[in-house]
Tab-separated table of C-alpha atoms and ligand atoms in Angstrom:
chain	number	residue	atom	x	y	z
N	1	UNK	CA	-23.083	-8.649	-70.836
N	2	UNK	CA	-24.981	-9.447	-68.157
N	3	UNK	CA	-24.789	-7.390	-65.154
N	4	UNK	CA	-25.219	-8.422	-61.100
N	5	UNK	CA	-29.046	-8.064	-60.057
N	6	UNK	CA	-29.735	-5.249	-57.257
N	7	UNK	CA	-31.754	-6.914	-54.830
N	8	UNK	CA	-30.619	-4.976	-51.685
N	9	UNK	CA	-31.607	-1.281	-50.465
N	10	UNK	CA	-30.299	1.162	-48.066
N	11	UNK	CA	-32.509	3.438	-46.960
N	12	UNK	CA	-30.402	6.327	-44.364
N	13	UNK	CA	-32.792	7.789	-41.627
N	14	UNK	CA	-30.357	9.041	-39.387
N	15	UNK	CA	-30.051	12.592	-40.698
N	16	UNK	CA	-31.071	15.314	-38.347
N	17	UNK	CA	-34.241	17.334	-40.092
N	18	UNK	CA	-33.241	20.623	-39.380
N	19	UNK	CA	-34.775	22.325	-42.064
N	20	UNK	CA	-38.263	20.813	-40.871
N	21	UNK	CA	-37.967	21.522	-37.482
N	22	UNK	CA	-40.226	21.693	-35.101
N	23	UNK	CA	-42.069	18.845	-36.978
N	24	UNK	CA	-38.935	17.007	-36.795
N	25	UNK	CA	-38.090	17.847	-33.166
N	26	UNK	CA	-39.236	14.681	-31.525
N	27	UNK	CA	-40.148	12.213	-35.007
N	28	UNK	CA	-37.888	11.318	-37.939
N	29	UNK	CA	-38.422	13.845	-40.862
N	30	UNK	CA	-39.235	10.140	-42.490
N	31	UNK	CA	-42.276	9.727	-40.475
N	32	UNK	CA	-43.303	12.741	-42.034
N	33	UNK	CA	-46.745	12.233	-43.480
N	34	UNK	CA	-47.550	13.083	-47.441
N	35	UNK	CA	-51.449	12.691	-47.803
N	36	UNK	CA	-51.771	9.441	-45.728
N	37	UNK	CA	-48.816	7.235	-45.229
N	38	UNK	CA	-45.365	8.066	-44.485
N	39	UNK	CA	-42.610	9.058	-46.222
N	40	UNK	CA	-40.293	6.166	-45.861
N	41	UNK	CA	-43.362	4.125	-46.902
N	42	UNK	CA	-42.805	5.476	-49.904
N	43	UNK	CA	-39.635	4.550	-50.638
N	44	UNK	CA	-40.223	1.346	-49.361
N	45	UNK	CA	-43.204	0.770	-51.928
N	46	UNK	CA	-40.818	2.100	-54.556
N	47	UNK	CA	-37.790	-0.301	-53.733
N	48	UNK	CA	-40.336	-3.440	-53.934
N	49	UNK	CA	-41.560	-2.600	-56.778
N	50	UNK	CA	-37.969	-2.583	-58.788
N	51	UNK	CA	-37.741	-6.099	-57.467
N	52	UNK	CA	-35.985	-5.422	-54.099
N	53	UNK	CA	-35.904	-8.337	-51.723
N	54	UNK	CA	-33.803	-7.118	-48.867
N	55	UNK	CA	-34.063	-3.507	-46.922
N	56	UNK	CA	-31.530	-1.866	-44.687
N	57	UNK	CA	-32.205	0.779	-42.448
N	58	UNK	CA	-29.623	3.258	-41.401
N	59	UNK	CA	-30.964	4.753	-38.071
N	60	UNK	CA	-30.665	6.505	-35.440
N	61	UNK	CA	-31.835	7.375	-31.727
N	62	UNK	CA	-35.066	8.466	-31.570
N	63	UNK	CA	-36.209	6.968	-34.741
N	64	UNK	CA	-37.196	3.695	-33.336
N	65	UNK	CA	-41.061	4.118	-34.599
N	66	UNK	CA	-39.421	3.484	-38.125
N	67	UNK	CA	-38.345	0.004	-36.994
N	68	UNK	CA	-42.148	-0.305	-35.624
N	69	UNK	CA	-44.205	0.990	-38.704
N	70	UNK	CA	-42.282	-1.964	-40.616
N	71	UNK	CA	-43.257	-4.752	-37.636
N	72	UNK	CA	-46.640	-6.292	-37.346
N	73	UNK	CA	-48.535	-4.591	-34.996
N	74	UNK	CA	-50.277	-7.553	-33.711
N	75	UNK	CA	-52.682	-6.346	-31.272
N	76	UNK	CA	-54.179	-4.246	-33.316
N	77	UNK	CA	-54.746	-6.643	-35.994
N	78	UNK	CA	-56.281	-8.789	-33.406
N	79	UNK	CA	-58.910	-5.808	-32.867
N	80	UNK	CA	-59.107	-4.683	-36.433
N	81	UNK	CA	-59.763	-8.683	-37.353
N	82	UNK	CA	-62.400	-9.322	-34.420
N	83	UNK	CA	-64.512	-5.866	-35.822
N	84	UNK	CA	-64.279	-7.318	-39.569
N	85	UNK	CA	-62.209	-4.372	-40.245
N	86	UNK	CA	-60.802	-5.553	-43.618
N	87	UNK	CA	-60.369	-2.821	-45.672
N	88	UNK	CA	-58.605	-1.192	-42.495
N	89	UNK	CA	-56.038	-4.756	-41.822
N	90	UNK	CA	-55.399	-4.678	-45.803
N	91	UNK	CA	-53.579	-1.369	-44.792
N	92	UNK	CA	-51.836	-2.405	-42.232
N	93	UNK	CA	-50.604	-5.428	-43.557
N	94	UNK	CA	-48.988	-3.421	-46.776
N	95	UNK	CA	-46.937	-1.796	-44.654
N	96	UNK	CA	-45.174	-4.904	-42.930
N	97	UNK	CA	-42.236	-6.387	-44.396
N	98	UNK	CA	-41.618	-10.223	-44.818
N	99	UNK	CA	-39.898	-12.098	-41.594
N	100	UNK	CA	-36.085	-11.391	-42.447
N	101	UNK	CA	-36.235	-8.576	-44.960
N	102	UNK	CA	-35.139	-5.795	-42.791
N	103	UNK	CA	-32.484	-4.884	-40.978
N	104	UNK	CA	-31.147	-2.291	-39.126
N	105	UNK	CA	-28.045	-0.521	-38.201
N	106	UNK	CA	-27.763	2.699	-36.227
N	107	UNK	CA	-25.476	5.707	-37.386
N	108	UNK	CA	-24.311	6.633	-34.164
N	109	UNK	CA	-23.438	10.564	-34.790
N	110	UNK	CA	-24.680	12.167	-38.059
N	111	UNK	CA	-21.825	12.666	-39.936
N	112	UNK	CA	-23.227	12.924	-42.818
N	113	UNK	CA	-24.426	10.796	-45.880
N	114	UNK	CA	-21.680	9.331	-47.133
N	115	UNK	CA	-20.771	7.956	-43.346
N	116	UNK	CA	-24.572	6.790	-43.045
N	117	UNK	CA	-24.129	4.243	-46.373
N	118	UNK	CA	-20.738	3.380	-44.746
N	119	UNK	CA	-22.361	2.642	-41.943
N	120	UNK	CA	-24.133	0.295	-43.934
N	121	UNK	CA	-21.192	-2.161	-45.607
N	122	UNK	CA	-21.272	-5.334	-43.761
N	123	UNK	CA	-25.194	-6.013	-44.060
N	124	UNK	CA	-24.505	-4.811	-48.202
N	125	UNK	CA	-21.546	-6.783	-48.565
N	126	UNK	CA	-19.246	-7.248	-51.337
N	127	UNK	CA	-22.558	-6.538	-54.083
N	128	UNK	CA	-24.112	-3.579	-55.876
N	129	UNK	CA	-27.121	-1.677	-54.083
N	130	UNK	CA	-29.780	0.463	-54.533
N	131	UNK	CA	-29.707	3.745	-52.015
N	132	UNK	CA	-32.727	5.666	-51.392
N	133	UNK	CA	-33.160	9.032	-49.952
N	134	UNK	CA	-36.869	8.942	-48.551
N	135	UNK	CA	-37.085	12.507	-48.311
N	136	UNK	CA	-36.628	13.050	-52.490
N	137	UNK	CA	-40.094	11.709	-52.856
N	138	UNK	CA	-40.880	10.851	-56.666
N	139	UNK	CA	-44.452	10.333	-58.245
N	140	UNK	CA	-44.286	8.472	-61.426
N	141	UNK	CA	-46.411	6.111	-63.443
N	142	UNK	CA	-43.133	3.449	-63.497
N	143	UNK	CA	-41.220	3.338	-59.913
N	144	UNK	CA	-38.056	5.735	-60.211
N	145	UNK	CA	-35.260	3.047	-59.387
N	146	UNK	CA	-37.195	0.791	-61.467
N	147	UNK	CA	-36.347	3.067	-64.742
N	148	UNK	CA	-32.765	2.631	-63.073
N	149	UNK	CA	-32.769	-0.481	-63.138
N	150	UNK	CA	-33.518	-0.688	-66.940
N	151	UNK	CA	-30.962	1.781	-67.793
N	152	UNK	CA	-28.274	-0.229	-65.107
N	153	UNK	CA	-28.908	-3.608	-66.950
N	154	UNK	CA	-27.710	-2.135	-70.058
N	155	UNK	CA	-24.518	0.164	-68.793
N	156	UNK	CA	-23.694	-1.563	-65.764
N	157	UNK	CA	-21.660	0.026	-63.303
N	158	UNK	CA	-23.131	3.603	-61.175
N	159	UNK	CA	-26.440	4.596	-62.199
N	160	UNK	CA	-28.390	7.747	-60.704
N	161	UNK	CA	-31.435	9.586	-60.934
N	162	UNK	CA	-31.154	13.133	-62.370
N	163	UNK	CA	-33.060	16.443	-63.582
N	164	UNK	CA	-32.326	19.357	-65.060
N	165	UNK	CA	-32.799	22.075	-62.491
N	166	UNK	CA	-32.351	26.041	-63.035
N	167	UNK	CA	-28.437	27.509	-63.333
N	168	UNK	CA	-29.581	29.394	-59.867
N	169	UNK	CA	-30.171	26.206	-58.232
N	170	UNK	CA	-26.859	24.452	-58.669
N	171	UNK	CA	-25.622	24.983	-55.270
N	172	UNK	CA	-28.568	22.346	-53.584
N	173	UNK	CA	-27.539	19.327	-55.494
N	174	UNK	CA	-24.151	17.204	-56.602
N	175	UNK	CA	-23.785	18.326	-60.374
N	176	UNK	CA	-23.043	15.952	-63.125
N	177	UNK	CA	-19.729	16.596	-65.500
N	178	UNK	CA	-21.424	15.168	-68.387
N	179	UNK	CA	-19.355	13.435	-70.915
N	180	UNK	CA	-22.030	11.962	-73.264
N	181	UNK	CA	-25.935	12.338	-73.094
N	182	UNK	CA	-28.600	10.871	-75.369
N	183	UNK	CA	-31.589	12.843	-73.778
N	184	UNK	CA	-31.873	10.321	-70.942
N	185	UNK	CA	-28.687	8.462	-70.041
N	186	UNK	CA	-26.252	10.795	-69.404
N	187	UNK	CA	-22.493	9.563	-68.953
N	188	UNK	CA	-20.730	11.451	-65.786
N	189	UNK	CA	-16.407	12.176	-66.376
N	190	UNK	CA	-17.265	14.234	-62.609
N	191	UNK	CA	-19.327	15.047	-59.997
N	192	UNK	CA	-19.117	18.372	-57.780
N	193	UNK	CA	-21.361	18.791	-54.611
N	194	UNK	CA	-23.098	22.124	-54.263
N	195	UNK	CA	-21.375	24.301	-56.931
N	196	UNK	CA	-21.599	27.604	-57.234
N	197	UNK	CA	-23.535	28.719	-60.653
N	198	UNK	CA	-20.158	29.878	-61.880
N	199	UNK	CA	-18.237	26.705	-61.342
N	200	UNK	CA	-21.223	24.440	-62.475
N	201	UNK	CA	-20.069	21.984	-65.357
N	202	UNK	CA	-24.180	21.600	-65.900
N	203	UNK	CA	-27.236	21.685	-64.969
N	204	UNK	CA	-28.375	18.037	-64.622
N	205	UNK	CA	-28.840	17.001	-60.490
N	206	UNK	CA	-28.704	14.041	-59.053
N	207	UNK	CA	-31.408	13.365	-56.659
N	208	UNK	CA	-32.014	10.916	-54.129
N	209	UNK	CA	-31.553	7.691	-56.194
N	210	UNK	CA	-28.635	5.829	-56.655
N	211	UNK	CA	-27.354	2.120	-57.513
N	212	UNK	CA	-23.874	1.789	-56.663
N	213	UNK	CA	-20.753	-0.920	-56.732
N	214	UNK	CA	-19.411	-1.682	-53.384
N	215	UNK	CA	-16.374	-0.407	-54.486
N	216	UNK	CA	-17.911	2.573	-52.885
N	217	UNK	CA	-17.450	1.396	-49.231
N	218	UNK	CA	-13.481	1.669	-49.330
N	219	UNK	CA	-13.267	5.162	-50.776
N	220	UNK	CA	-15.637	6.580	-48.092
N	221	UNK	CA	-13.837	4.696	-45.483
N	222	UNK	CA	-10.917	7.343	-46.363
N	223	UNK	CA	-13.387	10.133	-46.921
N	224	UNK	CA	-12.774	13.460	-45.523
N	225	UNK	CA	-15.196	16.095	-44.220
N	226	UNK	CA	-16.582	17.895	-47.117
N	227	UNK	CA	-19.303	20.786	-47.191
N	228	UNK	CA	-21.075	21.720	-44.100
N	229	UNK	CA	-18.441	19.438	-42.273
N	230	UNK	CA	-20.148	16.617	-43.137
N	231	UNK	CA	-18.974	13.147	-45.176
N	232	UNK	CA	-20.592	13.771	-48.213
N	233	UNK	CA	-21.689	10.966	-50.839
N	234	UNK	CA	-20.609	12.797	-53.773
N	235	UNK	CA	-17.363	13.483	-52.859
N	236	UNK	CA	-16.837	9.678	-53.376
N	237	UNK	CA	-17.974	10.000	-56.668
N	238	UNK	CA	-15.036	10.900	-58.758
N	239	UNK	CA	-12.824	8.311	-57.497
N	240	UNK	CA	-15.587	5.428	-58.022
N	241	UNK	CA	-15.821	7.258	-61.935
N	242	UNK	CA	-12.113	6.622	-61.876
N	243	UNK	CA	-12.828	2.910	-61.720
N	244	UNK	CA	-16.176	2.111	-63.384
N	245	UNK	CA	-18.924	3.551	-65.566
N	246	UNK	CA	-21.317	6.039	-63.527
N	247	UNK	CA	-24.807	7.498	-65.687
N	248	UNK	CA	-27.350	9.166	-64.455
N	249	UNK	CA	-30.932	8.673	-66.080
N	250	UNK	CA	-33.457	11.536	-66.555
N	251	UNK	CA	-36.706	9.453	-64.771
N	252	UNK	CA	-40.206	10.370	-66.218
N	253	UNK	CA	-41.625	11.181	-63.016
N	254	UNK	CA	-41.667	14.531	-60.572
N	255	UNK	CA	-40.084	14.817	-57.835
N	256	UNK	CA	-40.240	16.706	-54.255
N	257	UNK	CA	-38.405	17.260	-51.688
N	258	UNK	CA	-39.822	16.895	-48.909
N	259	UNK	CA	-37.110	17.906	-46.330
N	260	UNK	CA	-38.216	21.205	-46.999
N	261	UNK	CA	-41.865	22.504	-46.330
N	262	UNK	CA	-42.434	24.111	-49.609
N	263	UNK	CA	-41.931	20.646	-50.923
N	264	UNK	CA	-43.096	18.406	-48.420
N	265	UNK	CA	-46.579	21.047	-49.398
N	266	UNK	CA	-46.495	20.396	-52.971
N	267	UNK	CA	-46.201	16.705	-52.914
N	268	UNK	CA	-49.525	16.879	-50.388
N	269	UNK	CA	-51.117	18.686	-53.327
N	270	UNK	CA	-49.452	16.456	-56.296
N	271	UNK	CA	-50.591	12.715	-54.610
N	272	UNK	CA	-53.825	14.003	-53.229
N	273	UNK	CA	-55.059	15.178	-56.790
N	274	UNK	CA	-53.809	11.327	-58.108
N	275	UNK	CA	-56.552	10.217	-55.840
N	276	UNK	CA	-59.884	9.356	-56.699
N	277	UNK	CA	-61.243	10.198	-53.111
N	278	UNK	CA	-59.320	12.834	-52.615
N	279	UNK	CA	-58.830	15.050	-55.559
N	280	UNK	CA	-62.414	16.685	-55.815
N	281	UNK	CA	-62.353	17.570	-51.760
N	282	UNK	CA	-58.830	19.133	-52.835
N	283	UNK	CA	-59.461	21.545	-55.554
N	284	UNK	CA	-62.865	22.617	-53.486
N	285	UNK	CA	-60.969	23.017	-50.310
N	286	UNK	CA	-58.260	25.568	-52.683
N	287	UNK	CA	-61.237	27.470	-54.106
N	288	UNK	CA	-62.226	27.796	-50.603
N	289	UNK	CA	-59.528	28.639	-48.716
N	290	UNK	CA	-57.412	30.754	-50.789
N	291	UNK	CA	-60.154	33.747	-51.026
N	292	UNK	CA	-60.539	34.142	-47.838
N	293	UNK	CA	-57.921	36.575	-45.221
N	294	UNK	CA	-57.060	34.589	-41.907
N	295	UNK	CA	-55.579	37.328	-40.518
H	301	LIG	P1	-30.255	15.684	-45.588
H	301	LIG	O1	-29.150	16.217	-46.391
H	301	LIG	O2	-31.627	16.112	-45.958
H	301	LIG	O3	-29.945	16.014	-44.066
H	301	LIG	O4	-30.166	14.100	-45.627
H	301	LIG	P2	-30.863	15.923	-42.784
H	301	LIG	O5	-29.986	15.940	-41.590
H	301	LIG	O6	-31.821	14.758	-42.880
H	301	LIG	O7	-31.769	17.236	-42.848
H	301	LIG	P3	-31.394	18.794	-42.572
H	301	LIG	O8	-30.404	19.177	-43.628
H	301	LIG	O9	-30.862	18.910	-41.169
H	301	LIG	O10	-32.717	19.468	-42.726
H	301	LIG	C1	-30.537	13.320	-46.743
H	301	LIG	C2	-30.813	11.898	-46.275
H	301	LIG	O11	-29.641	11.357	-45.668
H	301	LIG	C3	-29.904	10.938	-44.339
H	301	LIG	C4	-31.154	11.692	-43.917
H	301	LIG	O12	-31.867	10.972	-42.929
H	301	LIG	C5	-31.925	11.825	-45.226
H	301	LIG	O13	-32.710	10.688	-45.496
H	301	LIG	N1	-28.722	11.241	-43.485
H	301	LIG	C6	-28.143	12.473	-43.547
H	301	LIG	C7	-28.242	10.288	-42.631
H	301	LIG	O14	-28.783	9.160	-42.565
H	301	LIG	N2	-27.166	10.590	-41.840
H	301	LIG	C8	-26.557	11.795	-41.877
H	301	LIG	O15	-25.570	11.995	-41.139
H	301	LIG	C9	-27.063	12.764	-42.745
C-alpha cells in the first residue's frame, strides 16, 4: 500500500525560551547559534533534505528575524557580489528559501505545543505533515525525518523519532506504551507526557520529530490544558492511536537539546569536531582551557 507523500513541515517558534534566558530575552531560542548557523537552519536543512517542498512557520512577536534569515537579503548580496565575495554569497544564498515555500502564521499567546501545530491547520490542510522541533537538534549521517520517512512509507499512519533515555529521565519527555518493537520500529498502544519513573510504561522518548495525519487538528481543537498549564502535543496522542497506526523509529543519529545550555554546549562541541576547519582549533582550545583556574 502506498501511503500519501509528506511534503509539508511545521516548524513552531513561538515558545517562550525560558530555560535559556537571558540569551533568549530579546531573540528566539531558534536564532540560537550552534557553531555557525542557526538553529532553525538546521531543521530547515534537515526538512529539505527528506524531500520537503513547503515550510510553515509558527511564530510569534519578537521573532520576526526568523522570517528575515529565510528572505534574500538583497543588499547585501549586492555588496558581497560587487567584492567577488563568492564563497561568502554561496552562504547566504543556502539559507534562502524558494519564492512561495514559506509561510507564516503567528501563535498569538503561547499556549503551548499542541495549540502552536493547531495554529497551524489551514496552511497544512486536510494532509499528513512533518513537525519539527528546532531546538531537539540531531547530527546524523542520514537526515532524522528522512529515516522517518522510510519507516512511514512502510507503516503508514503516526511515525516519531525516539531514544531510549535513563528510567530517571522519564519525566522530560512523552513516553511510548510500546506494544511491539523490532529494535527500531516500535509500535505505540499509549503515550504519557512527563511520567513519573514509577508510572513509566518504558523508557523509549519521543523527541522532537514527528509525521502526523491531520486527523490530529480536530482532537487538539478539543484539547484541554495539560502539564504546566499548557496544550500539550502528546496528550493528543492516545486518541489519534485510537484511530490509526502511530511508531516511533529509533534514528541512528545523536541528538541535543538545545533549549537547555548543557545541551545547546554539547552540540557546539559535537558539530565543531565534524568539521574539518574546526575540529583541530577545538580539541587544542580544550587542552588549553580546561587546565587553567579563571577564578
Ligand atoms: P519548549 O517545550 O522547549 O518550550 O518548546 P519553550 O517555551 O520554547 O521553552 P522553555 O520551556 O520556556 O524554556 C518546544 C518547541 O515548541 C515551540 C517552541 O518554540 C519550541 O520550538 N512552542 C512551545 C511553541 O511554538 N509554542 C508554545 O506555546 C510552546
Amino acid at each position: 500500500m502506498t501511503h500519501p507523500p509528506i511534503r509539508t513541515a511545521v516548524f513552531p517558534v513561538a515558545g517562550l525560551g525560558t530555560r535559556f534566558l537571558p540569551a533568549t530575552k530579546a531573540s528566539p531560542k531558534e536564532m540560537l547559534v550552534v557553531v555557525d548557523k542557526p538553529l532553525i537552519q538546521y531543521a530547515v536543512e534537515e526538512a529539505r533534505d527528506s524531500g520537503i517542498e513547503n515550510f510553515i512557520f509558527v511564530t510569534s512577536h519578537g521573532k520576526e528575524c526568523i522570517e528575515d534569515h529565510f528572505d534574500v537579503n538583497y543588499s547585501l548580496e549586492q555588496m558581497l557580489e560587487q567584492r567577488g565575495k563568492t564563497a561568502e554569497l554561496e552562504i547566504l544564498r543556502s539559507s534562502q528559501l524558494a519564492p512561495g515555500q514559506a509561510a507564516f502564521i503567528r501563535q498569538q499567546v503561547p499556549l503551548g505545543l499542541g495549540h502552536a501545530v493547531w495554529c497551524a491547520r489551514h496552511l497544512v490542510g486536510n494532509q499528513p505533515f512533518a513537525l519539527i522541533l528546532a531546538d531537539d537538534l540531531i547530527l546524523a549521517k542520514q537526515a532524522c525525518l528522512a529515516q522517518m520517512m522510510s519507516a512511514y512509507e512502510q507503516l503508514g499512519g503516526n511515525v516519531v523519532a525516539v531514544m531510549d533515555v535513563a528510567p530517571e529521565h522519564v519525566n522530560r519527555y512523552g513516553i511510548l506504551d510500546v506494544v511491539n518493537d523490532d529494535g527500531v520500529h516500535v509500535q505505540a498502544k499509549g503515550v504519557i507526557e512527563k511520567p513519573a519513573p514509577e508510572q513509566a510504561p518504558s523508557t523509549t522518548a519521543i523527541v522532537g520529530r514527528y509525521i502526523l495525519q491531520p486527523e490530529i487538528f480536530k482532537i487538539l481543537e478539543q484539547q484541554q490544558n495539560g502539564k504546566d498549564g499548557e496544550i500539550q502535543l502528546t496528550d493528543s496522542f492516545p486518541s489519534l492511536i485510537k484511530q490509526m497506526p502511530f511508531h516511533g523509529v529509533r534514528f541512528k543519529g545523536q541528538r541535543f537539546d538545545c533549549g537547555l545550555k548543557e545541551g545547546w554546549l554539547e552540540a557546539n562541541l559535537a558539530f565543531a569536531y565534524t568539521r574539518p576547519d574546526l575540529k583541530d582549533h577545538l580539541l587544542a582550545s580544550i587542552k588549553k582551557h580546561c587546565g587553567l583556574d579563571y577564578h
